[in-house]
Amino acid sequence: MPDKKPDAVATKNPKKANLLDHHSIKHILDESVSEIVTSRGYVEDVRMSNIRLVMGTIIIVIALVAQFYKKKFPENRDFLIACIALYVVFNGLLQLIIYTKEKNAILFTYPPAGSFTSTGLVVSSKLPRFSDMYTLIIASSDPKSVSANEPVQFTKSVTQWFTKDGVLVEGLFWKDVEALIDQYAREPKKSK
């Protein structure tokens, strides 16, 4: 798989963000991180997204069945109560999955092809409201594995990656993210 160079990416399609909107800034940075990590040979693991989609579909089907059931209200009271209970339970499970498994994760990956490690990555980011400090964290998708490395992170101001017009200087950002990936790969294994 040919490696993309930061200069080639920056000249193709400059990414522009509204500098007054921290969600816009975080979205552009997270999207770039995903591109950089996948360009390094990591394949995205979409199992968690698929689980969330299936759970959401089940919730919608429950709501539709409750809404369009053949009998009208007084006759279908018990059925509606069961549908409402199932709706609450499945929504609770969905929120539990999001809260416990995903947290701030922007990308789950499989291990790179030909790698000796048996775990992929979980890439997370934070950009608190009213702050310019962006934190990027790379950790193992299975922290209890023997081949899992210690998590690594950096926290830097987003002002060094954007021009005053809101255009992302991808070359600088690319270097910082690749350095973090290299640091994770070099990190000594945990001693058990």
GROMACS .gro file of C-alpha atoms in nm:
model
  192
    1MET     CA    1   0.000   0.000   0.000
    2PRO     CA    2   0.167   0.328  -0.103
    3ASP     CA    3   0.215   0.582   0.174
    4LYS     CA    4   0.053   0.918   0.123
    5LYS     CA    5   0.282   1.212   0.173
    6PRO     CA    6   0.154   1.507   0.374
    7ASP     CA    7   0.249   1.755   0.101
    8ALA     CA    8   0.048   1.566  -0.161
    9VAL     CA    9  -0.257   1.556   0.065
   10ALA     CA   10  -0.234   1.925   0.156
   11THR     CA   11  -0.223   2.042  -0.206
   12LYS     CA   12  -0.509   1.815  -0.316
   13ASN     CA   13  -0.790   1.936  -0.098
   14PRO     CA   14  -0.718   2.184   0.182
   15LYS     CA   15  -0.937   2.124   0.484
   16LYS     CA   16  -1.097   2.436   0.622
   17ALA     CA   17  -1.262   2.478   0.962
   18ASN     CA   18  -1.460   2.753   1.127
   19LEU     CA   19  -1.213   2.865   1.393
   20LEU     CA   20  -1.495   2.986   1.617
   21ASP     CA   21  -1.656   2.641   1.629
   22HIS     CA   22  -1.462   2.385   1.832
   23HIS     CA   23  -1.678   2.101   1.692
   24SER     CA   24  -1.569   2.194   1.339
   25ILE     CA   25  -1.204   2.203   1.443
   26LYS     CA   26  -1.226   1.868   1.625
   27HIS     CA   27  -1.409   1.707   1.332
   28ILE     CA   28  -1.138   1.811   1.083
   29LEU     CA   29  -0.858   1.697   1.313
   30ASP     CA   30  -1.029   1.363   1.389
   31GLU     CA   31  -1.093   1.301   1.020
   32SER     CA   32  -0.727   1.369   0.943
   33VAL     CA   33  -0.614   1.138   1.224
   34SER     CA   34  -0.826   0.858   1.077
   35GLU     CA   35  -0.669   0.913   0.733
   36ILE     CA   36  -0.318   0.913   0.878
   37VAL     CA   37  -0.365   0.598   1.087
   38THR     CA   38  -0.526   0.403   0.802
   39SER     CA   39  -0.252   0.517   0.563
   40ARG     CA   40  -0.001   0.352   0.799
   41GLY     CA   41  -0.149   0.008   0.729
   42TYR     CA   42  -0.409  -0.013   1.003
   43VAL     CA   43  -0.750  -0.129   0.877
   44GLU     CA   44  -1.056   0.021   1.044
   45ASP     CA   45  -1.255  -0.216   1.266
   46VAL     CA   46  -1.622  -0.128   1.217
   47ARG     CA   47  -1.771  -0.397   1.441
   48MET     CA   48  -1.863  -0.149   1.715
   49SER     CA   49  -2.036   0.080   1.464
   50ASN     CA   50  -2.226  -0.216   1.324
   51ILE     CA   51  -2.342  -0.317   1.671
   52ARG     CA   52  -2.465   0.037   1.734
   53LEU     CA   53  -2.649   0.041   1.400
   54VAL     CA   54  -2.819  -0.292   1.473
   55MET     CA   55  -2.921  -0.174   1.820
   56GLY     CA   56  -3.057   0.152   1.675
   57THR     CA   57  -3.252  -0.041   1.410
   58ILE     CA   58  -3.405  -0.265   1.677
   59ILE     CA   59  -3.508   0.043   1.876
   60ILE     CA   60  -3.672   0.199   1.568
   61VAL     CA   61  -3.855  -0.125   1.485
   62ILE     CA   62  -3.988  -0.145   1.842
   63ALA     CA   63  -4.115   0.214   1.817
   64LEU     CA   64  -4.275   0.151   1.476
   65VAL     CA   65  -4.447  -0.168   1.592
   66ALA     CA   66  -4.584   0.015   1.896
   67GLN     CA   67  -4.706   0.304   1.680
   68PHE     CA   68  -4.871   0.104   1.404
   69TYR     CA   69  -5.007  -0.196   1.596
   70LYS     CA   70  -5.350  -0.304   1.467
   71LYS     CA   71  -5.545  -0.249   1.789
   72LYS     CA   72  -5.614   0.097   1.932
   73PHE     CA   73  -5.510   0.226   2.273
   74PRO     CA   74  -5.730   0.083   2.538
   75GLU     CA   75  -5.712  -0.267   2.386
   76ASN     CA   76  -5.334  -0.270   2.331
   77ARG     CA   77  -5.232  -0.130   2.670
   78ASP     CA   78  -5.025  -0.434   2.777
   79PHE     CA   79  -4.859  -0.453   2.435
   80LEU     CA   80  -4.764  -0.083   2.452
   81ILE     CA   81  -4.622  -0.126   2.800
   82ALA     CA   82  -4.407  -0.416   2.673
   83CYS     CA   83  -4.289  -0.207   2.375
   84ILE     CA   84  -4.203   0.087   2.599
   85ALA     CA   85  -4.010  -0.143   2.835
   86LEU     CA   86  -3.816  -0.297   2.543
   87TYR     CA   87  -3.748   0.052   2.403
   88VAL     CA   88  -3.605   0.167   2.737
   89VAL     CA   89  -3.397  -0.150   2.781
   90PHE     CA   90  -3.244  -0.135   2.430
   91ASN     CA   91  -3.176   0.238   2.460
   92GLY     CA   92  -3.008   0.174   2.795
   93LEU     CA   93  -2.792  -0.100   2.642
   94LEU     CA   94  -2.697   0.129   2.354
   95GLN     CA   95  -2.595   0.408   2.591
   96LEU     CA   96  -2.401   0.161   2.806
   97ILE     CA   97  -2.206   0.041   2.501
   98ILE     CA   98  -2.129   0.396   2.397
   99TYR     CA   99  -2.026   0.498   2.749
  100THR     CA  100  -1.813   0.195   2.836
  101LYS     CA  101  -1.661   0.088   2.503
  102GLU     CA  102  -1.636   0.395   2.284
  103LYS     CA  103  -1.579   0.683   2.525
  104ASN     CA  104  -1.390   0.940   2.312
  105ALA     CA  105  -1.275   0.691   2.048
  106ILE     CA  106  -1.266   0.813   1.690
  107LEU     CA  107  -1.117   0.499   1.538
  108PHE     CA  108  -1.086   0.129   1.618
  109THR     CA  109  -0.842  -0.071   1.405
  110TYR     CA  110  -0.729  -0.426   1.344
  111PRO     CA  111  -0.357  -0.502   1.381
  112PRO     CA  112  -0.157  -0.414   1.070
  113ALA     CA  113  -0.101  -0.696   0.821
  114GLY     CA  114   0.225  -0.880   0.882
  115SER     CA  115   0.253  -0.745   1.236
  116PHE     CA  116   0.356  -0.954   1.534
  117THR     CA  117   0.107  -0.777   1.759
  118SER     CA  118  -0.236  -0.929   1.803
  119THR     CA  119  -0.419  -0.610   1.898
  120GLY     CA  120  -0.536  -0.314   1.699
  121LEU     CA  121  -0.551   0.047   1.808
  122VAL     CA  122  -0.808   0.263   1.975
  123VAL     CA  123  -0.751   0.624   1.877
  124SER     CA  124  -0.925   0.880   2.099
  125SER     CA  125  -0.928   1.257   2.105
  126LYS     CA  126  -1.046   1.538   2.327
  127LEU     CA  127  -1.096   1.907   2.258
  128PRO     CA  128  -1.268   2.061   2.560
  129ARG     CA  129  -1.511   2.343   2.505
  130PHE     CA  130  -1.352   2.690   2.530
  131SER     CA  131  -1.004   2.537   2.503
  132ASP     CA  132  -0.752   2.519   2.222
  133MET     CA  133  -0.574   2.215   2.367
  134TYR     CA  134  -0.630   1.902   2.153
  135THR     CA  135  -0.541   1.570   2.314
  136LEU     CA  136  -0.479   1.264   2.098
  137ILE     CA  137  -0.448   0.923   2.266
  138ILE     CA  138  -0.338   0.597   2.103
  139ALA     CA  139  -0.397   0.280   2.302
  140SER     CA  140  -0.434  -0.091   2.242
  141SER     CA  141  -0.780  -0.221   2.158
  142ASP     CA  142  -0.714  -0.502   2.405
  143PRO     CA  143  -0.512  -0.353   2.694
  144LYS     CA  144  -0.491  -0.689   2.876
  145SER     CA  145  -0.318  -0.859   2.583
  146VAL     CA  146   0.045  -0.963   2.613
  147SER     CA  147   0.126  -0.772   2.294
  148ALA     CA  148  -0.043  -0.448   2.410
  149ASN     CA  149   0.175  -0.142   2.447
  150GLU     CA  150   0.124   0.135   2.700
  151PRO     CA  151  -0.106   0.414   2.577
  152VAL     CA  152   0.064   0.726   2.442
  153GLN     CA  153  -0.074   1.073   2.402
  154PHE     CA  154   0.005   1.431   2.319
  155THR     CA  155  -0.172   1.753   2.407
  156LYS     CA  156  -0.105   2.052   2.184
  157SER     CA  157  -0.270   2.376   2.091
  158VAL     CA  158  -0.474   2.362   1.769
  159THR     CA  159  -0.342   2.707   1.679
  160GLN     CA  160  -0.018   2.554   1.551
  161TRP     CA  161  -0.202   2.344   1.291
  162PHE     CA  162  -0.441   2.602   1.144
  163THR     CA  163  -0.380   2.920   0.948
  164LYS     CA  164  -0.563   3.238   1.046
  165ASP     CA  165  -0.814   3.155   0.769
  166GLY     CA  166  -0.896   2.818   0.925
  167VAL     CA  167  -0.707   2.599   0.678
  168LEU     CA  168  -0.543   2.295   0.834
  169VAL     CA  169  -0.168   2.276   0.772
  170GLU     CA  170  -0.174   1.902   0.722
  171GLY     CA  171   0.203   1.861   0.693
  172LEU     CA  172   0.258   1.976   1.051
  173PHE     CA  173  -0.036   1.780   1.187
  174TRP     CA  174   0.066   1.471   0.987
  175LYS     CA  175   0.416   1.481   1.141
  176ASP     CA  176   0.281   1.510   1.495
  177VAL     CA  177   0.037   1.220   1.453
  178GLU     CA  178   0.295   0.997   1.282
  179ALA     CA  179   0.541   1.071   1.562
  180LEU     CA  180   0.279   0.959   1.813
  181ILE     CA  181   0.210   0.639   1.617
  182ASP     CA  182   0.586   0.570   1.603
  183GLN     CA  183   0.612   0.638   1.977
  184TYR     CA  184   0.333   0.384   2.042
  185ALA     CA  185   0.506   0.126   1.821
  186ARG     CA  186   0.839   0.180   2.005
  187GLU     CA  187   0.682   0.178   2.351
  188PRO     CA  188   0.815  -0.117   2.556
  189LYS     CA  189   0.566  -0.389   2.637
  190LYS     CA  190   0.405  -0.403   2.980
  191SER     CA  191   0.565  -0.639   3.226
  192LYS     CA  192   0.318  -0.887   3.372
   0.00000   0.00000   0.00000
